[in-house]
XYZ file of C-alpha atoms in Angstrom:
300
model
C -17.271 -9.247 -20.487
C -16.069 -6.730 -23.034
C -12.819 -7.492 -24.833
C -11.602 -3.904 -24.400
C -9.039 -3.506 -21.645
C -7.864 -0.215 -20.177
C -4.196 0.351 -19.344
C -3.920 2.945 -16.589
C -0.391 4.249 -16.949
C 1.925 6.315 -14.767
C 4.715 7.209 -17.200
C 6.994 8.451 -14.405
C 6.814 5.311 -12.212
C 10.141 3.734 -11.328
C 12.146 6.576 -12.880
C 10.439 6.206 -16.249
C 9.891 2.441 -16.231
C 6.131 3.023 -16.370
C 6.278 4.523 -19.857
C 8.477 1.711 -21.183
C 6.384 -1.012 -19.517
C 3.085 -0.072 -21.108
C 4.067 -1.289 -24.588
C 5.058 -4.910 -23.764
C 2.068 -5.262 -21.443
C -0.271 -3.964 -24.168
C 1.314 -6.268 -26.746
C 0.756 -9.300 -24.518
C -2.911 -8.392 -24.076
C -3.403 -7.767 -27.798
C -1.732 -11.083 -28.634
C -4.341 -12.724 -26.402
C -7.141 -11.135 -28.437
C -7.996 -8.089 -26.346
C -8.254 -4.541 -27.617
C -6.332 -2.094 -25.465
C -6.794 1.580 -24.785
C -4.499 3.664 -22.628
C -5.512 6.202 -20.008
C -3.107 8.920 -18.895
C -3.886 11.963 -16.829
C -2.509 15.473 -16.567
C -2.320 14.877 -12.794
C -3.639 12.375 -10.247
C -7.137 13.895 -10.107
C -7.449 13.927 -13.898
C -6.105 10.371 -14.163
C -8.597 9.117 -11.570
C -11.477 10.868 -13.333
C -10.504 9.148 -16.595
C -10.097 5.758 -14.902
C -13.536 6.061 -13.311
C -14.920 6.974 -16.716
C -13.444 3.793 -18.209
C -14.941 1.683 -15.420
C -18.345 3.346 -15.795
C -18.098 2.737 -19.555
C -17.822 -1.002 -18.999
C -14.145 -1.728 -19.580
C -13.260 -5.414 -19.176
C -10.482 -4.607 -16.722
C -8.420 -1.696 -15.452
C -4.729 -2.543 -15.493
C -2.484 -0.258 -13.448
C 0.994 0.207 -14.936
C 3.295 1.755 -12.351
C 4.028 1.432 -8.669
C 1.989 1.297 -5.500
C 0.856 4.893 -5.978
C -0.730 3.966 -9.293
C -2.314 0.857 -7.788
C -3.729 3.029 -5.009
C -5.248 5.377 -7.576
C -6.680 2.450 -9.554
C -8.258 1.009 -6.411
C -10.249 4.218 -5.977
C -11.758 3.563 -9.422
C -12.484 -0.185 -9.238
C -13.188 -1.002 -5.579
C -16.696 -2.327 -5.128
C -17.535 -2.107 -8.853
C -16.863 -5.674 -9.997
C -14.377 -4.452 -12.614
C -11.186 -6.545 -12.303
C -7.869 -4.900 -11.485
C -4.649 -5.937 -13.205
C -1.218 -4.832 -11.998
C 1.880 -4.325 -14.122
C 4.271 -3.551 -11.279
C 7.184 -1.376 -12.384
C 7.432 1.122 -9.532
C 9.922 1.486 -6.716
C 8.125 -0.485 -3.992
C 5.526 -2.762 -5.643
C 4.274 -4.077 -2.296
C 0.727 -4.792 -3.486
C 2.004 -6.942 -6.369
C 4.507 -8.776 -4.160
C 1.803 -9.674 -1.633
C -0.224 -11.323 -4.416
C 2.694 -13.114 -6.051
C 2.472 -11.005 -9.211
C 5.507 -10.372 -11.430
C 7.629 -7.357 -10.561
C 9.358 -5.399 -13.351
C 8.366 -8.027 -15.918
C 5.661 -6.176 -17.861
C 5.213 -8.688 -20.693
C 4.756 -11.544 -18.210
C 2.379 -9.442 -16.116
C 0.341 -8.702 -19.247
C 0.178 -12.393 -20.177
C -0.925 -13.400 -16.685
C -3.647 -10.745 -16.704
C -4.869 -12.006 -20.097
C -4.872 -15.627 -18.870
C -6.857 -14.667 -15.779
C -9.409 -12.778 -17.877
C -9.815 -15.598 -20.379
C -10.135 -18.204 -17.669
C -12.619 -16.192 -15.658
C -9.894 -16.286 -13.077
C -8.537 -13.797 -10.694
C -8.753 -13.566 -6.967
C -11.137 -11.635 -4.749
C -9.165 -9.793 -2.078
C -10.012 -7.528 0.819
C -9.327 -3.820 0.917
C -9.095 -1.336 3.737
C -11.330 1.719 3.718
C -10.966 5.002 5.581
C -13.973 7.175 4.808
C -14.126 7.195 0.994
C -10.479 6.156 0.535
C -9.476 2.571 -0.186
C -6.100 0.963 0.460
C -4.609 -2.390 -0.447
C -1.443 -2.786 1.598
C -0.677 -0.917 4.837
C -1.918 2.133 6.711
C 1.119 3.520 8.534
C 1.263 5.920 11.462
C 3.844 7.053 13.972
C 7.586 7.067 13.428
C 7.352 5.940 9.801
C 4.675 8.494 8.907
C 6.782 11.258 10.500
C 9.669 10.144 8.273
C 7.296 10.429 5.308
C 6.157 13.865 6.439
C 9.732 15.108 6.720
C 10.830 13.481 3.453
C 7.913 15.073 1.602
C 8.944 18.505 2.905
C 12.569 18.110 1.816
C 13.649 19.519 -1.550
C 17.086 17.944 -1.362
C 18.370 15.287 -1.742
C 16.133 13.424 -4.186
C 15.149 9.779 -4.479
C 15.281 7.201 -1.712
C 18.262 8.891 -0.047
C 15.925 11.713 0.931
C 13.918 9.309 3.088
C 17.061 7.735 4.549
C 18.164 11.209 5.641
C 14.676 12.012 6.936
C 14.801 8.819 9.009
C 18.085 9.842 10.625
C 16.726 13.288 11.482
C 13.502 11.860 12.930
C 15.430 9.238 14.868
C 17.465 11.958 16.584
C 14.248 13.667 17.740
C 12.349 10.472 18.396
C 9.952 9.951 21.320
C 7.219 7.308 21.678
C 3.721 8.576 20.928
C 0.682 8.256 23.245
C -1.927 6.379 21.168
C -5.564 5.582 21.820
C -6.555 2.399 19.978
C -9.979 0.793 19.614
C -10.187 -2.680 18.026
C -13.581 -3.559 16.546
C -16.104 -2.318 19.101
C -13.981 -3.024 22.161
C -12.751 -0.667 24.834
C -10.310 2.099 23.958
C -6.730 1.259 24.953
C -4.055 3.801 25.760
C -0.540 2.764 24.735
C 2.827 4.409 24.253
C 3.951 3.316 20.811
C 6.667 3.945 18.269
C 4.300 3.161 15.422
C 1.009 1.467 14.623
C 0.643 -0.222 11.228
C -2.680 -1.549 9.945
C -2.003 -4.276 7.393
C -4.351 -5.606 4.764
C -1.180 -6.675 2.957
C 2.091 -7.655 4.562
C 4.578 -4.974 3.532
C 5.223 -1.336 2.715
C 8.169 0.756 1.619
C 9.411 -1.785 -0.912
C 9.522 -4.991 1.098
C 9.435 -3.872 4.747
C 7.273 -6.702 6.150
C 5.778 -4.698 8.976
C 2.618 -6.883 9.044
C 4.408 -10.028 7.885
C 1.587 -12.501 8.576
C -1.246 -10.451 7.046
C -3.542 -12.368 4.689
C -5.393 -10.451 1.985
C -8.607 -12.471 1.971
C -9.352 -13.299 5.609
C -11.610 -10.325 6.350
C -9.239 -9.000 9.021
C -6.413 -6.525 9.404
C -3.153 -7.449 11.079
C -2.369 -4.527 13.393
C 1.310 -4.276 14.337
C 2.043 -2.131 17.384
C 5.700 -1.355 18.058
C 5.793 -0.272 21.686
C 7.780 2.363 23.549
C 11.234 1.474 22.193
C 14.367 3.417 22.968
C 16.333 4.779 20.015
C 18.901 2.033 20.516
C 16.251 -0.702 20.451
C 14.586 0.815 17.397
C 17.900 0.887 15.504
C 18.467 -2.784 16.395
C 14.959 -3.956 15.601
C 14.372 -1.931 12.446
C 16.491 -4.072 10.059
C 14.494 -7.150 11.122
C 11.404 -5.723 9.438
C 12.677 -6.881 6.037
C 12.421 -10.516 7.167
C 9.394 -10.059 9.402
C 11.319 -11.333 12.420
C 10.623 -8.090 14.324
C 7.264 -9.642 15.224
C 9.092 -11.843 17.735
C 10.460 -8.862 19.680
C 8.903 -8.340 23.143
C 8.117 -4.687 22.312
C 6.025 -5.742 19.277
C 2.424 -6.955 19.515
C 0.041 -8.006 16.740
C -3.735 -7.773 16.899
C -6.353 -8.870 14.375
C -9.496 -6.862 13.831
C -12.003 -5.981 11.120
C -12.198 -2.359 12.261
C -9.739 -0.168 14.113
C -9.701 3.422 15.303
C -6.356 5.037 16.052
C -5.905 8.444 17.648
C -2.761 10.407 18.501
C -1.754 14.040 18.430
C 0.295 15.484 15.555
C 0.454 12.205 13.597
C -0.447 11.771 9.916
C -1.781 8.502 8.526
C -0.392 7.187 5.231
C -2.110 4.405 3.281
C -0.244 2.695 0.425
C 2.323 5.491 0.779
C -0.245 8.245 0.172
C -1.209 10.749 2.911
C -4.682 10.251 4.378
C -4.622 13.128 6.825
C -4.190 13.567 10.568
C -5.299 11.041 13.160
C -7.818 10.087 14.479
C -8.713 7.700 11.657
C -10.991 4.670 11.509
C -10.150 1.875 9.077
C -12.497 -0.947 8.100
C -11.559 -4.172 6.334
C -13.937 -4.723 3.408
C -13.974 -8.413 2.415
C -13.661 -9.244 -1.291
C -13.807 -5.586 -2.299
C -11.815 -6.059 -5.509
C -11.085 -8.871 -7.973
C -7.400 -8.876 -8.873
C -6.080 -10.556 -12.016
C -3.769 -12.825 -10.037
C -3.337 -16.546 -9.624
C -5.795 -18.113 -7.189
C -4.319 -18.706 -3.768
C -2.903 -22.196 -3.320
C -4.698 -24.253 -0.673
């Protein structure tokens, strides 16, 4: 393994925390004896091209400094290559890091843990989801939550998280359950009326919303959470429970486990790790051990 490590930095993550986090993370890696180079991009496409170049050049690890969007971009560069992924989580949501027990908004500690994992030959092989050529680490969302994302992304005002709170209120007022067609593995297609369908490799999205609370990242299976044909009133009551994962006990919520799933519905966009994938239908496959993450081994 080469001693050169690549920091893959989003300077705008977490309202500028990404830029400030790179230095303590780099210092921790250098103190451990690694040489560190930093990759920035003019935009997401340029950043990904540079990250792929670092991986092809034999970097010892690619360490994403930012939020879940930056982790998502890094996954496109390292998945299936054998190059380890480190995460210095300083974004708004940080769901991928939380699912793996990695430090959040502690860049020096995250850097030290990555260095320890590299020196010890450690790390943890985890599954990833794949839709076509796109990889995801946490959750593929569709339905009510993806419509909120769609609306929030179209809004120019307000800014920040309040924009998505407002988008949720607007979507809730117009809300109707969606007719889905779902195929688990190679079984028969099922038709269901659903509020949303979430495909979880990890347990949470949106900064701690534990939509697939029992998902395990190295079992070779997705947890598929289907929220059925709720009324607006029921949805408003159930929604806050998602932060504790207790929504899974509601009679309108079912969970399935599958290695492959196809979801189809009209006028619905799929979002994976918060990034738009495109309109349904989409087929997601769980790819076992697709990436080695510089994280503590799972306790047994």
